C-alpha atoms as an extended CHARMM CRD file, in Angstrom:
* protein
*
        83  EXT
         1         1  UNK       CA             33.1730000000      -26.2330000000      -27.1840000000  PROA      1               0.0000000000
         2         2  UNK       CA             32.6370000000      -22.8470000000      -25.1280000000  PROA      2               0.0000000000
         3         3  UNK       CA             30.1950000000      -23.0860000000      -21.9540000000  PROA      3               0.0000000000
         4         4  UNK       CA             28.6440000000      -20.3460000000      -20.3000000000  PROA      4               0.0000000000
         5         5  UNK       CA             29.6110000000      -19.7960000000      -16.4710000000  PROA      5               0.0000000000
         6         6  UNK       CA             26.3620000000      -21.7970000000      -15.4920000000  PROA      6               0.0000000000
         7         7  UNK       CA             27.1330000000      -24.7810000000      -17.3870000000  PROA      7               0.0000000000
         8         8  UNK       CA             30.9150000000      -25.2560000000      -17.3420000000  PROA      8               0.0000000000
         9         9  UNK       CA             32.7100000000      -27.5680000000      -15.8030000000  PROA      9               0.0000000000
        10        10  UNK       CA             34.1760000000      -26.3450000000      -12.1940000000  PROA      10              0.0000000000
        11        11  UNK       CA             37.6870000000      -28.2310000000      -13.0090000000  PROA      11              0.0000000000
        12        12  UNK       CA             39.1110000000      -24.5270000000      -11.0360000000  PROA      12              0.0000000000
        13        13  UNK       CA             37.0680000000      -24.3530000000       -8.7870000000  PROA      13              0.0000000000
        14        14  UNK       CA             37.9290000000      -25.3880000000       -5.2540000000  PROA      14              0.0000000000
        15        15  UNK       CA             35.6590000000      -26.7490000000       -2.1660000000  PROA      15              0.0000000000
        16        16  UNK       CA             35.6580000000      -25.2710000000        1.0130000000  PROA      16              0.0000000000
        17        17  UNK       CA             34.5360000000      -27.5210000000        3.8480000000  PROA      17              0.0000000000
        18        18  UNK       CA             34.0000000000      -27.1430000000        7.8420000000  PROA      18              0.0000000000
        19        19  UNK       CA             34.8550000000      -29.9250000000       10.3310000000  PROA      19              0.0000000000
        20        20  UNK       CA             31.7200000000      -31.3240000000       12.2490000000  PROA      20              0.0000000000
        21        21  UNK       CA             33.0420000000      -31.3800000000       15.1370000000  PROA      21              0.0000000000
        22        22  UNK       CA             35.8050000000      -28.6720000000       15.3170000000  PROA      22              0.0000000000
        23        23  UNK       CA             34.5780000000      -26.2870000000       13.4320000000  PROA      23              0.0000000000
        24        24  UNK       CA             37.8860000000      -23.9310000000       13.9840000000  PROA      24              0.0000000000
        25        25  UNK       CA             39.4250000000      -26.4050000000       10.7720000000  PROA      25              0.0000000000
        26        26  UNK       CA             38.6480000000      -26.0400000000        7.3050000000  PROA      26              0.0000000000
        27        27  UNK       CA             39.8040000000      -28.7340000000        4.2850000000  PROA      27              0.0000000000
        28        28  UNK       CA             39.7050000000      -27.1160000000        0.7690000000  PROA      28              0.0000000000
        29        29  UNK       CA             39.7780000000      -29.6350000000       -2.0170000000  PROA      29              0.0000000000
        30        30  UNK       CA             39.5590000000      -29.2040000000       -6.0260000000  PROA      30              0.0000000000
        31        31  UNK       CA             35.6090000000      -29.9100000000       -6.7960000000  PROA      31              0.0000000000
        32        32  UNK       CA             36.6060000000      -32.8290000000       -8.8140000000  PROA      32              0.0000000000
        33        33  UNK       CA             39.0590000000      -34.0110000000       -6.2930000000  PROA      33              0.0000000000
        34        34  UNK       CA             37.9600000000      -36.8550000000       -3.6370000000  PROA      34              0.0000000000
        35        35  UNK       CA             38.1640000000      -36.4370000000       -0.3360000000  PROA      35              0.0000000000
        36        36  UNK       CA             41.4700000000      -37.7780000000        0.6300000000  PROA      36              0.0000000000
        37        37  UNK       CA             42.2830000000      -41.3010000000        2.5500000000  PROA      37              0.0000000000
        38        38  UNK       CA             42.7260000000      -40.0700000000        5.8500000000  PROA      38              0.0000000000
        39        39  UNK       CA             39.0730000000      -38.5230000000        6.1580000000  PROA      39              0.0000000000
        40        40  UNK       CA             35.8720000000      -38.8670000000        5.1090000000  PROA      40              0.0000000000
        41        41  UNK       CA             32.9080000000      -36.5270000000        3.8820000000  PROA      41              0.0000000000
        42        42  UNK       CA             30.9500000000      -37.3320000000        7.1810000000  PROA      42              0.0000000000
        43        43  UNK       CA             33.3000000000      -35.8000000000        9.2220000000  PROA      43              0.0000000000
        44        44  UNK       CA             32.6850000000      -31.9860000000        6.6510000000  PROA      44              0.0000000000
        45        45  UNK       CA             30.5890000000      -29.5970000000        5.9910000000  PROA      45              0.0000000000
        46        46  UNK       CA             30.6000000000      -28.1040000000        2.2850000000  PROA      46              0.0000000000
        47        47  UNK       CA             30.6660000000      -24.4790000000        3.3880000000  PROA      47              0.0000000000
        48        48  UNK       CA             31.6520000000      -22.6420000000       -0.1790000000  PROA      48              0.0000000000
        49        49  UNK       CA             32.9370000000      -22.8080000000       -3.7590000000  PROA      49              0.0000000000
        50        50  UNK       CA             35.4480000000      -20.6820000000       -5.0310000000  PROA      50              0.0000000000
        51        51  UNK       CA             37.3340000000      -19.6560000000       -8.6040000000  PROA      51              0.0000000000
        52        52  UNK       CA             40.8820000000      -20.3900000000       -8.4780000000  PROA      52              0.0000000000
        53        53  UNK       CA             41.0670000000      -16.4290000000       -8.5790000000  PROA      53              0.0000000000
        54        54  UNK       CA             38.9090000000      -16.7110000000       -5.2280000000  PROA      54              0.0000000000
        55        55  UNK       CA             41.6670000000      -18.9290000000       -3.4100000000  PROA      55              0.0000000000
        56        56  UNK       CA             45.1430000000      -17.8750000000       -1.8480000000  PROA      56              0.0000000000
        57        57  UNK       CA             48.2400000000      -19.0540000000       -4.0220000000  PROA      57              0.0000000000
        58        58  UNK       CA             49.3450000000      -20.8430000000       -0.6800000000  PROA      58              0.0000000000
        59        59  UNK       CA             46.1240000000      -22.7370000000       -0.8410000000  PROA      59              0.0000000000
        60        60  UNK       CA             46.2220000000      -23.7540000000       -3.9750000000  PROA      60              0.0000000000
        61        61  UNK       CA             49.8250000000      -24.7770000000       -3.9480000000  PROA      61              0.0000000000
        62        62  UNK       CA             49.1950000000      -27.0030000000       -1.2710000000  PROA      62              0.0000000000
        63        63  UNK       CA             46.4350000000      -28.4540000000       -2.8420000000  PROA      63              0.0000000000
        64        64  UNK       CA             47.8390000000      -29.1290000000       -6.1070000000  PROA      64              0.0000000000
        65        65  UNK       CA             51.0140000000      -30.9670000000       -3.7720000000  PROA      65              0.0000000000
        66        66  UNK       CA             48.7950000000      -32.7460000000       -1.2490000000  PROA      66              0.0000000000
        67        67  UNK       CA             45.7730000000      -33.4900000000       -2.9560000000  PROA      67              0.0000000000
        68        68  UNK       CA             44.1920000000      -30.7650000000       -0.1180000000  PROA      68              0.0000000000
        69        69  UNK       CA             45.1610000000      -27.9280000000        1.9970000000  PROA      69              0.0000000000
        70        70  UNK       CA             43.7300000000      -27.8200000000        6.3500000000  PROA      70              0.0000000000
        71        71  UNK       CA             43.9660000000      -24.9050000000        8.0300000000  PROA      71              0.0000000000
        72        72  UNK       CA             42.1990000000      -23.6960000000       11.3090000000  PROA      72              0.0000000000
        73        73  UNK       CA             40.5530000000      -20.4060000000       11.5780000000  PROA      73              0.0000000000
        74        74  UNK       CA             40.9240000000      -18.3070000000       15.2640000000  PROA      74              0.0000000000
        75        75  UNK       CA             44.4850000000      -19.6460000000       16.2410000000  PROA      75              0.0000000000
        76        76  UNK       CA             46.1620000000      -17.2590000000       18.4490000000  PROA      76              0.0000000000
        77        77  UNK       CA             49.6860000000      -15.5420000000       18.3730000000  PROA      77              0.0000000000
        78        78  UNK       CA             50.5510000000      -17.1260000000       20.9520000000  PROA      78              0.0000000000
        79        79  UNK       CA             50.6100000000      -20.3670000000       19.1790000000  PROA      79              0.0000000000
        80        80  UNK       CA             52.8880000000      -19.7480000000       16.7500000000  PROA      80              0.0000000000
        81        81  UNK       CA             56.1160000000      -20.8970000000       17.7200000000  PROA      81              0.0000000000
        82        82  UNK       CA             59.2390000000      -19.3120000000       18.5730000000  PROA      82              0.0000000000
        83        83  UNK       CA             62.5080000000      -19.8300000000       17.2180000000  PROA      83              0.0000000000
């Protein structure tokens, strides 16, 4: 069976969600993936849906490892560390 874009199924698509409290983190899960052990949907935002095409490789390898990928948005070079 062949759906158009409105009615199939988002199985690669992938959720992007903001933390409620430090908004700096994002968690990015498949849209038919629950939210994994550690957290729960209270503590996120849904922010966006994207197309696999839509998502970096990095983020999608991660999620397809982990179940989901966290990242924080604004960190500064001086975090990264040296070595």
């Amino acid at each position: 069976m062949v759906l158009d874009a409105e009615h199939r199924p988002l199985v690669s698509a992938y959720v992007f969600f903001v933390h409620v409290r430090l908004p700096a983190y994002r968690l990015v899960l498949k849209a038919d993936a629950p939210f994994p052990p550690a957290t729960s949907e209270t503590e996120w935002t849904r922010a966006r849906v994207r197309e696999a095409a839509d998502v970096n490789t990095e983020v999608r390898e991660a999620v397809d490892r982990d179940g989901y990928s966290l990242f924080k948005i604004g960190l500064k070079l001086s975090e990264i560390p040296k070595g």
